[in-house]
Short mmCIF file of C-alpha atoms in Angstrom, two decimals:
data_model
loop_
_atom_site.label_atom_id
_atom_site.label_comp_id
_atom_site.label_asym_id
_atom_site.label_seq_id
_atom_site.Cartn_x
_atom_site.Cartn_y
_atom_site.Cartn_z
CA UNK K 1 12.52 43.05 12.68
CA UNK K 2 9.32 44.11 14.43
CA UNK K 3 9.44 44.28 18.16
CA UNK K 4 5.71 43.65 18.45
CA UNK K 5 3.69 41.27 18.98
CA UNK K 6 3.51 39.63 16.05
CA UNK K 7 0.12 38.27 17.07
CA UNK K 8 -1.33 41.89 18.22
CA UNK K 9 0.50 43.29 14.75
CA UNK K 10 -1.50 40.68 12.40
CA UNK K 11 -4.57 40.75 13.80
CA UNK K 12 -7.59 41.24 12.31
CA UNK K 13 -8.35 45.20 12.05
CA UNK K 14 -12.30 44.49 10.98
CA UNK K 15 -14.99 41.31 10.46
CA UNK K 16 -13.83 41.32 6.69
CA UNK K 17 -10.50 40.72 7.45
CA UNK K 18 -11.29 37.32 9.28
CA UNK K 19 -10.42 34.67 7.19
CA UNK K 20 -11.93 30.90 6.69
CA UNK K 21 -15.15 31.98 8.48
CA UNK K 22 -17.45 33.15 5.72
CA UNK K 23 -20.66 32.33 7.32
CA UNK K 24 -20.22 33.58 10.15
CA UNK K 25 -18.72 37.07 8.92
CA UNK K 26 -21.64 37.80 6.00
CA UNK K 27 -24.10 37.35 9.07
CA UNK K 28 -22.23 39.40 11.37
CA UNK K 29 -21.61 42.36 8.55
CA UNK K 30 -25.18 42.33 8.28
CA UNK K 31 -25.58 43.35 11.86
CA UNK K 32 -23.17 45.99 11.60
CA UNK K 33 -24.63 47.41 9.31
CA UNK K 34 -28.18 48.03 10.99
CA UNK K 35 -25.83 48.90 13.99
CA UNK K 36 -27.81 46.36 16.09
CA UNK K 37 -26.40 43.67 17.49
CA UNK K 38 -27.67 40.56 19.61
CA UNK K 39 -25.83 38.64 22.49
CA UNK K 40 -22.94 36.75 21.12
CA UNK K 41 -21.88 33.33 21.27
CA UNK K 42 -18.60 32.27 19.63
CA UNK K 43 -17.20 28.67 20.05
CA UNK K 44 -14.99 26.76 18.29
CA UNK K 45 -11.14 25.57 18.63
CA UNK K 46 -8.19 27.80 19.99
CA UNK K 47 -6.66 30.82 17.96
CA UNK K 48 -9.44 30.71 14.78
CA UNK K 49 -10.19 34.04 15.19
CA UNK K 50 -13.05 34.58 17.96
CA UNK K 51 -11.52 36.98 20.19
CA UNK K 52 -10.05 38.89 17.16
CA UNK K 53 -13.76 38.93 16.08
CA UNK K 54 -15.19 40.22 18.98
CA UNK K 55 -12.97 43.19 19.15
CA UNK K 56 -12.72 43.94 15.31
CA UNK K 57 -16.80 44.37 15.90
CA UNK K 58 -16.64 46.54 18.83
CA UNK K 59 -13.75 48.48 16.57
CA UNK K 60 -16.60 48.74 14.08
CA UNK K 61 -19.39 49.87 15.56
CA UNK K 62 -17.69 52.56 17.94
CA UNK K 63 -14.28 54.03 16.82
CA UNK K 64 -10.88 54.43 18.96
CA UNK K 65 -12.24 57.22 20.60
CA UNK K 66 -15.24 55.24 22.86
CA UNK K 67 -13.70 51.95 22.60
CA UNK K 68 -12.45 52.00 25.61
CA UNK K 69 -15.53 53.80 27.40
CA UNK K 70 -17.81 51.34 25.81
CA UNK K 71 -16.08 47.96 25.60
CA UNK K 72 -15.57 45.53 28.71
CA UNK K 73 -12.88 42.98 28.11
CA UNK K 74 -12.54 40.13 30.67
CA UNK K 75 -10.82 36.59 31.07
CA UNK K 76 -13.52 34.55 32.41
CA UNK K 77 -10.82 31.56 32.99
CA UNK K 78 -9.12 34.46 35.34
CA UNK K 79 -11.77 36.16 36.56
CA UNK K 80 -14.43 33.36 37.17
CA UNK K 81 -16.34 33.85 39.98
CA UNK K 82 -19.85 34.85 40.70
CA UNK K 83 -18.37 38.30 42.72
CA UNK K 84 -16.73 39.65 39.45
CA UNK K 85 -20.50 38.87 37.48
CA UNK K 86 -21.98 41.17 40.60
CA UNK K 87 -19.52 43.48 41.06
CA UNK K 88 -17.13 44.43 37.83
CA UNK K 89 -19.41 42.82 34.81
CA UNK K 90 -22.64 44.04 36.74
CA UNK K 91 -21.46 47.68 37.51
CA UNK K 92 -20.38 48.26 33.77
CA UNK K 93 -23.52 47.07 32.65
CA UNK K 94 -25.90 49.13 34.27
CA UNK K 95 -23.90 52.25 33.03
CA UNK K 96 -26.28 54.26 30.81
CA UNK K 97 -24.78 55.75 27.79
CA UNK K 98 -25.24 58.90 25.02
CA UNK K 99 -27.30 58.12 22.09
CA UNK K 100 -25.49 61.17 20.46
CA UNK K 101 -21.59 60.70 21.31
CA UNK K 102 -19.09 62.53 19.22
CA UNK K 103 -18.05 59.98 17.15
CA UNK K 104 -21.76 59.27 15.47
CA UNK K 105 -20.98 60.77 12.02
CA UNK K 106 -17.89 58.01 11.49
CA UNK K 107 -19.21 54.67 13.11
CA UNK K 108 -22.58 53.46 13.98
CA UNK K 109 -22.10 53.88 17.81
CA UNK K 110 -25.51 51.75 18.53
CA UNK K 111 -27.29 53.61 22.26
CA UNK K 112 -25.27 50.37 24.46
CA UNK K 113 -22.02 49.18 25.59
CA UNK K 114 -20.32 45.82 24.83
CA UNK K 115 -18.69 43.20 27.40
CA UNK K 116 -16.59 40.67 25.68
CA UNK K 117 -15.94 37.40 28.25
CA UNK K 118 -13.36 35.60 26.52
CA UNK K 119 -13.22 31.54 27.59
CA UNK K 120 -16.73 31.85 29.34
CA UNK K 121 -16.48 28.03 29.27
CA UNK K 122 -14.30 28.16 32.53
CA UNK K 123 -16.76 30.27 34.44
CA UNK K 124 -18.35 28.16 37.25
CA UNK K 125 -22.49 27.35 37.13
CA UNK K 126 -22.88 29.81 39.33
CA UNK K 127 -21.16 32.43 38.32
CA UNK K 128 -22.68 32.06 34.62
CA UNK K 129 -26.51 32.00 36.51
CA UNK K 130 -25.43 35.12 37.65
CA UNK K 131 -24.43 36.10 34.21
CA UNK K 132 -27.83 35.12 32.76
CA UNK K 133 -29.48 37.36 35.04
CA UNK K 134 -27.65 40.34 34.33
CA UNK K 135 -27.72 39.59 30.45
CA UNK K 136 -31.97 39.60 31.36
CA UNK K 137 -31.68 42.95 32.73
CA UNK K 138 -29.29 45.19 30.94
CA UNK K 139 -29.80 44.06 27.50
CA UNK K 140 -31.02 47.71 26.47
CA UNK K 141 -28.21 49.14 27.35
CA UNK K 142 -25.38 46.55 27.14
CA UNK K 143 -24.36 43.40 24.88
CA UNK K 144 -22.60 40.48 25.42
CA UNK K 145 -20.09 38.81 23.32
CA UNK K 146 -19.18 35.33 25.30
CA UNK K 147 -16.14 33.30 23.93
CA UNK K 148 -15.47 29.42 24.29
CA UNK K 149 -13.70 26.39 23.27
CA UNK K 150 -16.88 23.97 24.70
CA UNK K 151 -19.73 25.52 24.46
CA UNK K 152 -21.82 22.35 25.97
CA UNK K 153 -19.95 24.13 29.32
CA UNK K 154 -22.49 26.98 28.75
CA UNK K 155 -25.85 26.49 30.46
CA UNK K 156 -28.84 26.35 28.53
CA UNK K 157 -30.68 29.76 30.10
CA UNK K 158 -26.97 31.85 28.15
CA UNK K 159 -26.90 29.87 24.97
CA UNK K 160 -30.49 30.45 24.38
CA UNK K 161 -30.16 33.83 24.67
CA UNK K 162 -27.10 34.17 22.02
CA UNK K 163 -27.07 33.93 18.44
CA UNK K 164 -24.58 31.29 18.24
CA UNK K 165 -21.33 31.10 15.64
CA UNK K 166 -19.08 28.01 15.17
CA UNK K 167 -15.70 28.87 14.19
CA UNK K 168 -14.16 26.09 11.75
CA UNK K 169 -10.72 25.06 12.39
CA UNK K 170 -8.15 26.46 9.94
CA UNK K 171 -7.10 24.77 7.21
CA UNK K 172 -3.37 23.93 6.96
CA UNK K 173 -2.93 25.73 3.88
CA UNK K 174 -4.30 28.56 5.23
CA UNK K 175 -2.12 28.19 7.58
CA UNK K 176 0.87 28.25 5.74
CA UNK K 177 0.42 30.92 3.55
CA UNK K 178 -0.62 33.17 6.59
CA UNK K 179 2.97 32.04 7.76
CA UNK K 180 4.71 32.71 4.63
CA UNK K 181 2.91 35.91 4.62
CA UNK K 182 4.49 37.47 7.91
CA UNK K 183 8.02 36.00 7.31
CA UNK K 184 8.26 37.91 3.89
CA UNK K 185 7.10 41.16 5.79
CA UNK K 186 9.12 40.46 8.51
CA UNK K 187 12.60 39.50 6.12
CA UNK K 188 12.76 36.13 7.50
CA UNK K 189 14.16 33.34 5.82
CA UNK K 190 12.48 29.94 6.01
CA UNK K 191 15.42 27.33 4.58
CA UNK K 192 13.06 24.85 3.73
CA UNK K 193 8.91 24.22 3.74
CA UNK K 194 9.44 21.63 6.50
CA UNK K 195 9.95 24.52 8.91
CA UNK K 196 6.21 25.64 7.91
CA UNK K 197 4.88 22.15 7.92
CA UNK K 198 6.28 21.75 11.68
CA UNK K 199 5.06 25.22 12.94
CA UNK K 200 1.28 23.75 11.54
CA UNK K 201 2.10 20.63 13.46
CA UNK K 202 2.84 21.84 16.55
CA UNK K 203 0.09 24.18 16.71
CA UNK K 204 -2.16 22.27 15.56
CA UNK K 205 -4.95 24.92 13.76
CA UNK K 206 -4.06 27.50 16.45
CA UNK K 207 -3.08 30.43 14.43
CA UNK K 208 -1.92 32.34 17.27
CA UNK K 209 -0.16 29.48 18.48
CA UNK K 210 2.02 29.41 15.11
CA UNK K 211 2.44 32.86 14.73
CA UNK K 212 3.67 33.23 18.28
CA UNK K 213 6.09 30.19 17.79
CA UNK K 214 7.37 31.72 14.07
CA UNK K 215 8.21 35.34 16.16
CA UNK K 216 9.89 33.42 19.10
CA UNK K 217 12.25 31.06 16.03
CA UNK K 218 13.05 34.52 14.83
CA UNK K 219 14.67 36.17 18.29
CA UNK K 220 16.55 33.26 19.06
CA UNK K 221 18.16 32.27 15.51
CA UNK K 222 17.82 35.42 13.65
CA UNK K 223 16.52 35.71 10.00
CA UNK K 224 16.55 32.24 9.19
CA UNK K 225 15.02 29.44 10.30
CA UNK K 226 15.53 26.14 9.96
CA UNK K 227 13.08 23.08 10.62
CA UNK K 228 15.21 21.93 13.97
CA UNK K 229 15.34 25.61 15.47
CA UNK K 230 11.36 24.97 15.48
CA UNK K 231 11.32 21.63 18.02
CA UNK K 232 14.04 23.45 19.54
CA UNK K 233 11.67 25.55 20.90
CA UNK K 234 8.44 24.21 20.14
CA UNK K 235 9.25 21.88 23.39
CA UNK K 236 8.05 18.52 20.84
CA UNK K 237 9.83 15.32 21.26
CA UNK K 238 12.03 14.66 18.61
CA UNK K 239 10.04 11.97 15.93
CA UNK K 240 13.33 9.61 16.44
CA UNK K 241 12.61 8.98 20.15
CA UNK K 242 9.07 8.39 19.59
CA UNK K 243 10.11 5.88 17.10
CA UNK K 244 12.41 4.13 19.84
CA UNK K 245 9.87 4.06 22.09
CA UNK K 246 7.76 2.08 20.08
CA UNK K 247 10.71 -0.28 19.03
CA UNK K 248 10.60 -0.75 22.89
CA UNK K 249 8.00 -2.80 22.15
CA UNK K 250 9.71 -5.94 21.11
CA UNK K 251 12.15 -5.63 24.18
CA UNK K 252 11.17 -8.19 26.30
CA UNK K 253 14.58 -7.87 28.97
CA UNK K 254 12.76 -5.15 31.78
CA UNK K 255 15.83 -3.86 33.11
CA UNK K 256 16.20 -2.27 29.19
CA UNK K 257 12.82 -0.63 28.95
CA UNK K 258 13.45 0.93 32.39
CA UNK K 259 17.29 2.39 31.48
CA UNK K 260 15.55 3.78 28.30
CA UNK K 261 12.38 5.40 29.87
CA UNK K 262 14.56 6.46 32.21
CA UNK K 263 16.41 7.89 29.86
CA UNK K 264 14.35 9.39 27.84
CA UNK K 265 13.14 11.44 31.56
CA UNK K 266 16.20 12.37 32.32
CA UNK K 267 16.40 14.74 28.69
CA UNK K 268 13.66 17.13 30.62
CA UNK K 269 10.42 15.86 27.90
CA UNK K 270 7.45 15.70 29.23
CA UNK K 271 5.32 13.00 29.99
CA UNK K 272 2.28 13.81 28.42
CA UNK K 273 3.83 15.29 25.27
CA UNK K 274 5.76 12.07 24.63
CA UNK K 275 2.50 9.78 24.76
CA UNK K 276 0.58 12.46 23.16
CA UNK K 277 3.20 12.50 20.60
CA UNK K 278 3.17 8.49 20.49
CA UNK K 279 -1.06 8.60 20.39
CA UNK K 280 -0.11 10.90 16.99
CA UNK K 281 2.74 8.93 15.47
CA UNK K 282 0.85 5.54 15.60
CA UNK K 283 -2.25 7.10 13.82
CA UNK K 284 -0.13 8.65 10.64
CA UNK K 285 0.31 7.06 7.57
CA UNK K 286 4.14 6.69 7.93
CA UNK K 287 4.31 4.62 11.53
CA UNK K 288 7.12 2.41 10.61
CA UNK K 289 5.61 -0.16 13.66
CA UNK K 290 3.16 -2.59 11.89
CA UNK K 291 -0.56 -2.68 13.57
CA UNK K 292 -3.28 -3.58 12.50
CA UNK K 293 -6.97 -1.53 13.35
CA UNK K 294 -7.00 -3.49 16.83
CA UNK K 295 -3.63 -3.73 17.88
CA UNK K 296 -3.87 0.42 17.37
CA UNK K 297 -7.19 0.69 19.63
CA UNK K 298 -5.59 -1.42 22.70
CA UNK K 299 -2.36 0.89 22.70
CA UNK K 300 -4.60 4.05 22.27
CA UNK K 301 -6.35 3.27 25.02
CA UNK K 302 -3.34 2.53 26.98
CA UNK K 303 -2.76 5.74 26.08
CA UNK K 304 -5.87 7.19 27.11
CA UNK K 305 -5.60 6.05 30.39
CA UNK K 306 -2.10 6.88 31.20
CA UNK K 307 -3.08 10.56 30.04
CA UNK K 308 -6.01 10.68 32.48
CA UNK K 309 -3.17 9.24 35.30
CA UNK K 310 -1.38 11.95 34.47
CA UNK K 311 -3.99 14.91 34.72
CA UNK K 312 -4.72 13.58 38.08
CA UNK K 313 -1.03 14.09 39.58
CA UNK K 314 0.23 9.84 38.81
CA UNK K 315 3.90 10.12 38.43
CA UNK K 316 5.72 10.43 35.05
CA UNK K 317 7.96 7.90 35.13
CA UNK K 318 5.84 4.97 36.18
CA UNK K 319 3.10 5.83 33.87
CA UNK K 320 5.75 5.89 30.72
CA UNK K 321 7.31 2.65 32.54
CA UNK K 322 3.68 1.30 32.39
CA UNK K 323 2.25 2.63 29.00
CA UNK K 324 5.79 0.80 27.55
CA UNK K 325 5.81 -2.36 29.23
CA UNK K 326 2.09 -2.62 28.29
CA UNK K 327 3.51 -3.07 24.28
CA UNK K 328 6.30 -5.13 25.12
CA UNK K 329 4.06 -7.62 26.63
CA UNK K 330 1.79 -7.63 23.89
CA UNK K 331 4.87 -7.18 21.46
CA UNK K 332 6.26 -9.80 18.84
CA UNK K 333 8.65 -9.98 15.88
CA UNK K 334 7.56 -11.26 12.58
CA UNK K 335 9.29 -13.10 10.03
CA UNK K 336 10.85 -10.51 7.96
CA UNK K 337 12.10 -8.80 11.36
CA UNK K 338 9.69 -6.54 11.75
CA UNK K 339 8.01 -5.54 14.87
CA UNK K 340 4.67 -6.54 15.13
CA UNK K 341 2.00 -6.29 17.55
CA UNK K 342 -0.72 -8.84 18.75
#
């Protein structure tokens, strides 16, 4: 079994290789070609592909052998401030290069440099000002590839200067077979296709998420893997308590719904996962809690609220003690013994 990161090992070596974005790659190849490229603006959800993308480009267009002479690669959720934009991003991008480097017979190697600033989105307004500025004055001799989640956290001066590229969401069967893919290069064993259908789950259209999860199943059980070695250590609640929770609801005796919160605390799940988890469960098509359209949209936003109680530092128990009491109070059993809410 590899050592490496499976993530680093199964990356994407060039554009073509990026999978599930075939707009965005036939537009990009065309740049490639011509060896001139714009500013950059990639957005879309977590581990689709952008920052591979960005650096299979850079790959492209100038070899192993300038990469790292003409390529800038920064964390903008790490380095965020308007000092690294003046000193670091600034300093590399006034750097002249060689129109006539070495490697110009095997790549393009295009007369400028490239930064890549992955998760621009977390860069404060100031700081991406600065940016814009810099982007104004150096574009002759450097590009910029910026990289976001949100990219209504850009400012309008950046995203006007960008040609902009949505990245789709991956598609579950994608997904899998990517999955299935490593584990027969890597001579793991998967007993079952649940264990694929809960490493999707969990990481919900993050590739990188799932591949990272599928390498860390493999250290700690071997060379096969079973469906509950994956919420092992996937850190998800198991679906049974989520399913007690919500047959909390028809408890109306408080002194029960606070020994099973409790409880349910005490195993070490989180908070936020358990009512995220709850949010999920009550949306799917095999709830076993009856509720209707309405009864669904007063718990959700229950939901939302204790989430946002949450974020802002509200304790875990009480907000689990509140979200739960909220559906007992509400809660009822129906005729056939079913709980029911209204």
């Amino acid at each position: 079994m590899s050592q490496q990161l499976w993530t680093e090992k199964y990356r994407p070596k060039t554009v073509d290789d990026v999978v599930h974005q075939e707009e965005v790659v036939n537009a990009l190849k065309n740049s490639l070609q011509e060896g001139n490229l714009p500013h950059l603006l990639f957005y879309g959800p977590p581990g689709n592909g952008k920052t591979s993308t960005a650096t299979a480009i850079a790959k492209q267009l100038f070899g192993p052998e300038l990469y790292k002479s003409r390529v800038l690669e920064l964390n903008a959720s790490d380095e965020r401030g308007i000092n690294v934009i003046r000193t670091k991003v600034k300093q590399f991008a006034q750097t002249a290069v060689s129109e006539n480097p070495p490697s110009k017979g095997k790549y393009p190697c295009p007369p400028f440099k490239i930064i890549i600033l992955d998760e621009a989105d977390s860069m404060t307004v100031d700081a991406q000002s600065a940016l814009r500025r810099t982007m104004e004055t150096y574009s002759s001799v450097t590009r910029f590839i910026l990289i976001c989640n949100y990219v209504s956290r850009i400012i309008d001066p950046i995203t006007s200067r960008c040609a902009k590229f949505r990245f789709k969401p991956l598609d579950n069967t994608l997904l899998k077979e990517r999955l299935q893919m490593i584990a027969d290069k890597e001579g793991i064993t998967l007993q079952d296709s649940k264990v694929l259908d809960r490493v999707v789950s969990h990481s919900e259209g993050d590739m990188r998420k799932a591949i990272t999860t599928l390498q860390s199943a493999s250290r700690m059980f071997g060379f096969s893997i079973a469906e509950k070695h994956i919420v092992e250590i996937s850190g998800t609640v198991p679906e049974e308590l989520i399913v007690n929770i919500l047959k909390l609801s028809k408890e109306q005796d408080v002194n029960v719904i606070k020994k099973e919160v409790e409880r349910v605390i005490k195993q070490g799940y989180a908070a936020y996962q358990i009512i995220n988890q709850l949010a999920n469960y009550i949306l799917s098509d095999h709830c076993e809690v009856k509720l209707d359209d309405l009864q669904k949209s007063k718990i959700l936003l229950k939901i939302a609220s204790c989430d946002k109680c949450l974020i802002d530092g509200a304790d875990e128990l009480l907000q689990l003690l509140s979200l739960v009491s909220f559906m007992a109070q509400t809660a009822g059993v129906d005729s056939d013994g079913d709980v029911s809410m209204y």
